[in-house]
PDB file of C-alpha atoms in Angstrom:
ATOM      1  CA  MET A   1     148.261 113.989  -9.224  1.00 51.00           C
ATOM      2  CA  LEU A   2     147.045 114.879  -5.727  1.00 45.00           C
ATOM      3  CA  ASN A   3     143.522 113.641  -6.544  1.00 48.00           C
ATOM      4  CA  SER A   4     144.941 110.354  -7.871  1.00 45.00           C
ATOM      5  CA  LEU A   5     147.035 109.886  -4.755  1.00 41.00           C
ATOM      6  CA  LEU A   6     144.067 110.639  -2.488  1.00 40.00           C
ATOM      7  CA  PHE A   7     141.918 108.136  -4.411  1.00 39.00           C
ATOM      8  CA  LEU A   8     144.653 105.498  -4.076  1.00 39.00           C
ATOM      9  CA  VAL A   9     144.927 106.076  -0.306  1.00 38.00           C
ATOM     10  CA  ILE A  10     141.151 105.803   0.109  1.00 41.00           C
ATOM     11  CA  LEU A  11     141.050 102.673  -2.062  1.00 41.00           C
ATOM     12  CA  VAL A  12     143.898 101.032  -0.127  1.00 42.00           C
ATOM     13  CA  SER A  13     142.322 101.816   3.241  1.00 44.00           C
ATOM     14  CA  PHE A  14     138.901 100.562   2.066  1.00 45.00           C
ATOM     15  CA  SER A  15     140.312  97.311   0.683  1.00 45.00           C
ATOM     16  CA  SER A  16     142.423  96.682   3.785  1.00 48.00           C
ATOM     17  CA  LEU A  17     139.371  96.933   6.051  1.00 67.00           C
ATOM     18  CA  ILE A  18     137.082  94.776   3.927  1.00 91.00           C
ATOM     19  CA  SER A  19     138.517  91.565   2.513  1.00 96.00           C
ATOM     20  CA  ALA A  20     138.122  90.785  -1.169  1.00 96.00           C
ATOM     21  CA  ASN A  21     135.996  87.744  -0.267  1.00 96.00           C
ATOM     22  CA  LEU A  22     133.621  89.799   1.881  1.00 97.00           C
ATOM     23  CA  LEU A  23     133.372  92.470  -0.790  1.00 97.00           C
ATOM     24  CA  GLU A  24     132.550  89.830  -3.413  1.00 97.00           C
ATOM     25  CA  LEU A  25     129.938  88.276  -1.103  1.00 98.00           C
ATOM     26  CA  ASN A  26     128.422  91.733  -0.599  1.00 98.00           C
ATOM     27  CA  GLU A  27     128.263  92.335  -4.347  1.00 98.00           C
ATOM     28  CA  LYS A  28     126.574  88.981  -5.002  1.00 98.00           C
ATOM     29  CA  THR A  29     124.148  89.396  -2.098  1.00 98.00           C
ATOM     30  CA  LEU A  30     123.332  92.906  -3.299  1.00 98.00           C
ATOM     31  CA  GLN A  31     122.671  91.575  -6.808  1.00 98.00           C
ATOM     32  CA  GLU A  32     120.255  88.985  -5.384  1.00 98.00           C
ATOM     33  CA  HIS A  33     118.525  91.616  -3.252  1.00 98.00           C
ATOM     34  CA  ASN A  34     118.108  93.830  -6.302  1.00 98.00           C
ATOM     35  CA  ASN A  35     116.736  90.918  -8.356  1.00 97.00           C
ATOM     36  CA  TYR A  36     114.035  90.367  -5.739  1.00 97.00           C
ATOM     37  CA  ARG A  37     113.392  94.093  -5.347  1.00 98.00           C
ATOM     38  CA  ASN A  38     112.902  94.330  -9.107  1.00 97.00           C
ATOM     39  CA  LEU A  39     110.143  91.707  -8.871  1.00 97.00           C
ATOM     40  CA  HIS A  40     108.314  94.082  -6.537  1.00 97.00           C
ATOM     41  CA  GLY A  41     108.934  97.226  -8.598  1.00 96.00           C
ATOM     42  CA  THR A  42     111.330  98.663  -6.013  1.00 97.00           C
ATOM     43  CA  HIS A  43     114.523 100.619  -6.816  1.00 98.00           C
ATOM     44  CA  VAL A  44     117.947  99.036  -6.400  1.00 98.00           C
ATOM     45  CA  LEU A  45     120.002  99.139  -3.220  1.00 98.00           C
ATOM     46  CA  GLN A  46     123.613 100.330  -3.215  1.00 98.00           C
ATOM     47  CA  LEU A  47     126.526  98.986  -1.190  1.00 98.00           C
ATOM     48  CA  ASP A  48     127.838 101.175   1.602  1.00 98.00           C
ATOM     49  CA  GLU A  49     131.267 100.435   3.059  1.00 97.00           C
ATOM     50  CA  ASN A  50     130.302 101.858   6.451  1.00 98.00           C
ATOM     51  CA  LEU A  51     127.389  99.434   6.643  1.00 98.00           C
ATOM     52  CA  ILE A  52     129.678  96.567   5.610  1.00 98.00           C
ATOM     53  CA  GLU A  53     132.070  97.418   8.457  1.00 98.00           C
ATOM     54  CA  LEU A  54     129.228  97.745  10.975  1.00 98.00           C
ATOM     55  CA  ALA A  55     127.676  94.482   9.771  1.00 98.00           C
ATOM     56  CA  LYS A  56     131.033  92.703  10.034  1.00 98.00           C
ATOM     57  CA  LYS A  57     131.412  93.818  13.654  1.00 98.00           C
ATOM     58  CA  ASP A  58     127.802  92.958  14.449  1.00 98.00           C
ATOM     59  CA  ALA A  59     128.125  89.483  12.907  1.00 98.00           C
ATOM     60  CA  GLU A  60     131.150  88.823  15.129  1.00 98.00           C
ATOM     61  CA  SER A  61     129.288  90.023  18.213  1.00 98.00           C
ATOM     62  CA  TYR A  62     126.252  87.925  17.288  1.00 98.00           C
ATOM     63  CA  ALA A  63     128.428  84.831  16.760  1.00 98.00           C
ATOM     64  CA  LEU A  64     130.307  85.231  20.030  1.00 98.00           C
ATOM     65  CA  THR A  65     127.377  86.199  22.287  1.00 97.00           C
ATOM     66  CA  GLY A  66     124.312  84.730  20.564  1.00 96.00           C
ATOM     67  CA  VAL A  67     122.647  88.133  20.860  1.00 95.00           C
ATOM     68  CA  SER A  68     121.810  90.453  17.995  1.00 94.00           C
ATOM     69  CA  ASN A  69     121.886  94.031  19.245  1.00 96.00           C
ATOM     70  CA  SER A  70     120.594  97.162  17.526  1.00 97.00           C
ATOM     71  CA  VAL A  71     123.112  98.979  15.347  1.00 98.00           C
ATOM     72  CA  VAL A  72     122.977 102.776  15.185  1.00 98.00           C
ATOM     73  CA  TYR A  73     124.345 104.740  12.226  1.00 98.00           C
ATOM     74  CA  LYS A  74     123.909 108.471  11.630  1.00 97.00           C
ATOM     75  CA  GLY A  75     121.723 108.595  14.733  1.00 97.00           C
ATOM     76  CA  VAL A  76     119.281 106.003  13.392  1.00 97.00           C
ATOM     77  CA  THR A  77     118.794 102.360  14.368  1.00 98.00           C
ATOM     78  CA  LEU A  78     119.481 100.433  11.167  1.00 98.00           C
ATOM     79  CA  GLY A  79     117.257  97.852   9.538  1.00 98.00           C
ATOM     80  CA  LYS A  80     118.702  94.377  10.019  1.00 98.00           C
ATOM     81  CA  ASN A  81     118.433  90.797   8.819  1.00 98.00           C
ATOM     82  CA  ILE A  82     120.360  87.982  10.492  1.00 98.00           C
ATOM     83  CA  GLY A  83     120.998  84.337   9.744  1.00 97.00           C
ATOM     84  CA  ILE A  84     123.020  81.339  10.843  1.00 97.00           C
ATOM     85  CA  PHE A  85     124.234  78.857   8.249  1.00 97.00           C
ATOM     86  CA  LYS A  86     125.194  75.592   9.956  1.00 96.00           C
ATOM     87  CA  GLY A  87     127.581  73.039   8.491  1.00 94.00           C
ATOM     88  CA  TYR A  88     129.387  75.461   6.162  1.00 87.00           C
ATOM     89  CA  ARG A  89     133.137  75.308   5.641  1.00 84.00           C
ATOM     90  CA  THR A  90     133.057  78.448   3.499  1.00 85.00           C
ATOM     91  CA  SER A  91     130.800  81.468   3.183  1.00 89.00           C
ATOM     92  CA  PRO A  92     127.210  80.891   2.104  1.00 96.00           C
ATOM     93  CA  THR A  93     126.349  82.362  -1.298  1.00 97.00           C
ATOM     94  CA  GLY A  94     124.656  85.683  -1.882  1.00 97.00           C
ATOM     95  CA  SER A  95     121.756  83.709  -3.298  1.00 97.00           C
ATOM     96  CA  SER A  96     121.354  81.466  -0.240  1.00 97.00           C
ATOM     97  CA  ILE A  97     121.546  84.436   2.143  1.00 98.00           C
ATOM     98  CA  THR A  98     118.991  86.519   0.265  1.00 98.00           C
ATOM     99  CA  SER A  99     116.682  83.543  -0.352  1.00 97.00           C
ATOM    100  CA  LEU A 100     116.683  82.732   3.377  1.00 97.00           C
ATOM    101  CA  TRP A 101     115.376  86.209   4.143  1.00 98.00           C
ATOM    102  CA  TYR A 102     113.071  86.606   1.142  1.00 98.00           C
ATOM    103  CA  GLU A 103     111.342  83.245   1.658  1.00 96.00           C
ATOM    104  CA  THR A 104     109.987  84.357   5.050  1.00 96.00           C
ATOM    105  CA  GLY A 105     107.407  86.291   3.003  1.00 95.00           C
ATOM    106  CA  LYS A 106     106.032  83.376   0.989  1.00 93.00           C
ATOM    107  CA  ASN A 107     102.627  83.699   2.731  1.00 90.00           C
ATOM    108  CA  PHE A 108     102.723  87.479   3.110  1.00 93.00           C
ATOM    109  CA  ASN A 109      99.296  89.154   2.976  1.00 93.00           C
ATOM    110  CA  TYR A 110      99.646  92.501   1.198  1.00 93.00           C
ATOM    111  CA  ASN A 111      96.229  93.611   2.469  1.00 91.00           C
ATOM    112  CA  VAL A 112      97.465  93.807   6.073  1.00 89.00           C
ATOM    113  CA  ASN A 113      99.607  96.817   7.091  1.00 88.00           C
ATOM    114  CA  ASP A 114     101.837  94.659   9.299  1.00 88.00           C
ATOM    115  CA  PHE A 115     104.991  92.534   9.052  1.00 86.00           C
ATOM    116  CA  GLN A 116     103.169  89.245   9.816  1.00 87.00           C
ATOM    117  CA  ASN A 117     106.322  87.439  11.013  1.00 90.00           C
ATOM    118  CA  ALA A 118     107.920  88.240   7.660  1.00 95.00           C
ATOM    119  CA  GLY A 119     110.240  91.042   8.765  1.00 95.00           C
ATOM    120  CA  SER A 120     113.218  89.610   6.888  1.00 97.00           C
ATOM    121  CA  PHE A 121     111.238  89.573   3.638  1.00 98.00           C
ATOM    122  CA  THR A 122     109.815  93.059   4.143  1.00 97.00           C
ATOM    123  CA  GLN A 123     113.283  94.483   4.862  1.00 98.00           C
ATOM    124  CA  VAL A 124     114.703  92.932   1.664  1.00 98.00           C
ATOM    125  CA  VAL A 125     112.046  94.621  -0.512  1.00 98.00           C
ATOM    126  CA  TRP A 126     111.442  97.767   1.618  1.00 98.00           C
ATOM    127  CA  GLN A 127     111.206 100.698  -0.790  1.00 98.00           C
ATOM    128  CA  GLY A 128     112.445 103.275   1.720  1.00 98.00           C
ATOM    129  CA  SER A 129     115.851 101.582   2.143  1.00 98.00           C
ATOM    130  CA  TYR A 130     118.634 102.699  -0.212  1.00 98.00           C
ATOM    131  CA  TYR A 131     121.900 101.304   1.191  1.00 98.00           C
ATOM    132  CA  PHE A 132     123.032  97.833   2.223  1.00 98.00           C
ATOM    133  CA  GLY A 133     126.020  96.158   3.839  1.00 98.00           C
ATOM    134  CA  LEU A 134     126.635  92.535   4.834  1.00 98.00           C
ATOM    135  CA  GLY A 135     128.978  91.079   7.423  1.00 98.00           C
ATOM    136  CA  GLU A 136     129.815  87.513   8.337  1.00 97.00           C
ATOM    137  CA  TYR A 137     131.697  85.700  11.057  1.00 97.00           C
ATOM    138  CA  GLN A 138     132.525  82.009  11.170  1.00 96.00           C
ATOM    139  CA  ILE A 139     132.931  79.792  14.223  1.00 95.00           C
ATOM    140  CA  GLY A 140     133.732  76.214  13.277  1.00 94.00           C
ATOM    141  CA  SER A 141     131.198  75.156  10.663  1.00 94.00           C
ATOM    142  CA  ASN A 142     128.656  77.861  11.557  1.00 96.00           C
ATOM    143  CA  VAL A 143     128.565  81.121   9.607  1.00 97.00           C
ATOM    144  CA  TYR A 144     126.709  84.063  11.152  1.00 98.00           C
ATOM    145  CA  VAL A 145     125.533  86.738   8.721  1.00 98.00           C
ATOM    146  CA  VAL A 146     124.129  90.201   9.337  1.00 98.00           C
ATOM    147  CA  GLY A 147     122.642  92.456   6.680  1.00 98.00           C
ATOM    148  CA  LEU A 148     122.194  96.140   7.524  1.00 98.00           C
ATOM    149  CA  TYR A 149     119.928  98.607   5.703  1.00 98.00           C
ATOM    150  CA  TYR A 150     119.789 102.402   5.680  1.00 98.00           C
ATOM    151  CA  PRO A 151     117.409 104.047   6.037  1.00 98.00           C
ATOM    152  CA  PRO A 152     115.825 101.237   8.043  1.00 98.00           C
ATOM    153  CA  GLY A 153     112.714  99.428   6.932  1.00 97.00           C
ATOM    154  CA  ASN A 154     109.993  97.710   8.897  1.00 95.00           C
ATOM    155  CA  ILE A 155     108.454 100.875  10.254  1.00 94.00           C
ATOM    156  CA  ILE A 156     105.105 100.153  11.883  1.00 91.00           C
ATOM    157  CA  GLY A 157     102.210 101.546   9.862  1.00 93.00           C
ATOM    158  CA  ARG A 158     104.340 102.100   6.721  1.00 96.00           C
ATOM    159  CA  VAL A 159     104.210  98.602   5.222  1.00 95.00           C
ATOM    160  CA  HIS A 160     101.647  99.391   2.509  1.00 94.00           C
ATOM    161  CA  GLU A 161     103.698 102.222   1.054  1.00 96.00           C
ATOM    162  CA  ASN A 162     107.006 100.287   1.173  1.00 97.00           C
ATOM    163  CA  VAL A 163     106.235  96.611   0.465  1.00 97.00           C
ATOM    164  CA  HIS A 164     104.657  96.052  -2.927  1.00 96.00           C
ATOM    165  CA  PRO A 165     103.140  92.905  -4.441  1.00 96.00           C
ATOM    166  CA  LEU A 166     104.921  91.174  -7.291  1.00 95.00           C
ATOM    167  CA  VAL A 167     104.868  93.119 -10.549  1.00 94.00           C
ATOM    168  CA  ARG A 168     107.118  90.697 -12.449  1.00 83.00           C
ATOM    169  CA  LYS A 169     107.756  86.969 -12.513  1.00 79.00           C
ATOM    170  CA  ARG A 170     111.049  85.567 -11.336  1.00 71.00           C
ATOM    171  CA  PHE A 171     113.472  85.456 -14.275  1.00 60.00           C
ATOM    172  CA  TRP A 172     116.654  83.859 -12.932  1.00 50.00           C
ATOM    173  CA  ARG A 173     117.863  80.409 -11.808  1.00 52.00           C
TER     174      ARG A 173
END
C-alpha cells in the first residue's frame, strides 16, 4: 500500500510538471532519434524527466533572450541541440525536430575526427549519450526547441569512436 501511494505521488508530481503534450512530443522525438541511431548501429536513448524539465526551462530562456546558454546537470555541461520553427501554430513533430538536426550531417566525412559543422547530427547519433529530454517554448508563431543529452556528445577527438557510418538503410516514411 505504501509503495503504491509513493508511486502515485511521484507519478502525479511528474505529470504536473511536464504536460501531456510535451511528454508525447518527447516520446515521438525520442522514437525518431532512436530510428536514426539504429541506422548507425548505436544503442537507443532513454527519456529522462530531469532533462525534460531542464530543456523546457532552457527553451523558454532561449526564446525570451535569443541566447542559448550551457546547461549543467550532475556537474557536467550537457550536450544540446536547438532549433526555431517559424510559422507554427502548434508544436513541430518529433520527426521534423529530429530531421532538422540529423540532416546537418548529410555531407559528413567519417574519415575526419571532427564535427565539420554537423554538431547537431553528431549529437543525435553520439554513441556515448544515453539520456535525452526535449523542451519547447512558443512565442507567437515561433516555436523554440531544445534537446538535451547526457552524457554529452561532441567531445573533441572522440568523434571516430562515437559517430558511426550507416550500417542500415532508412526503413520508415
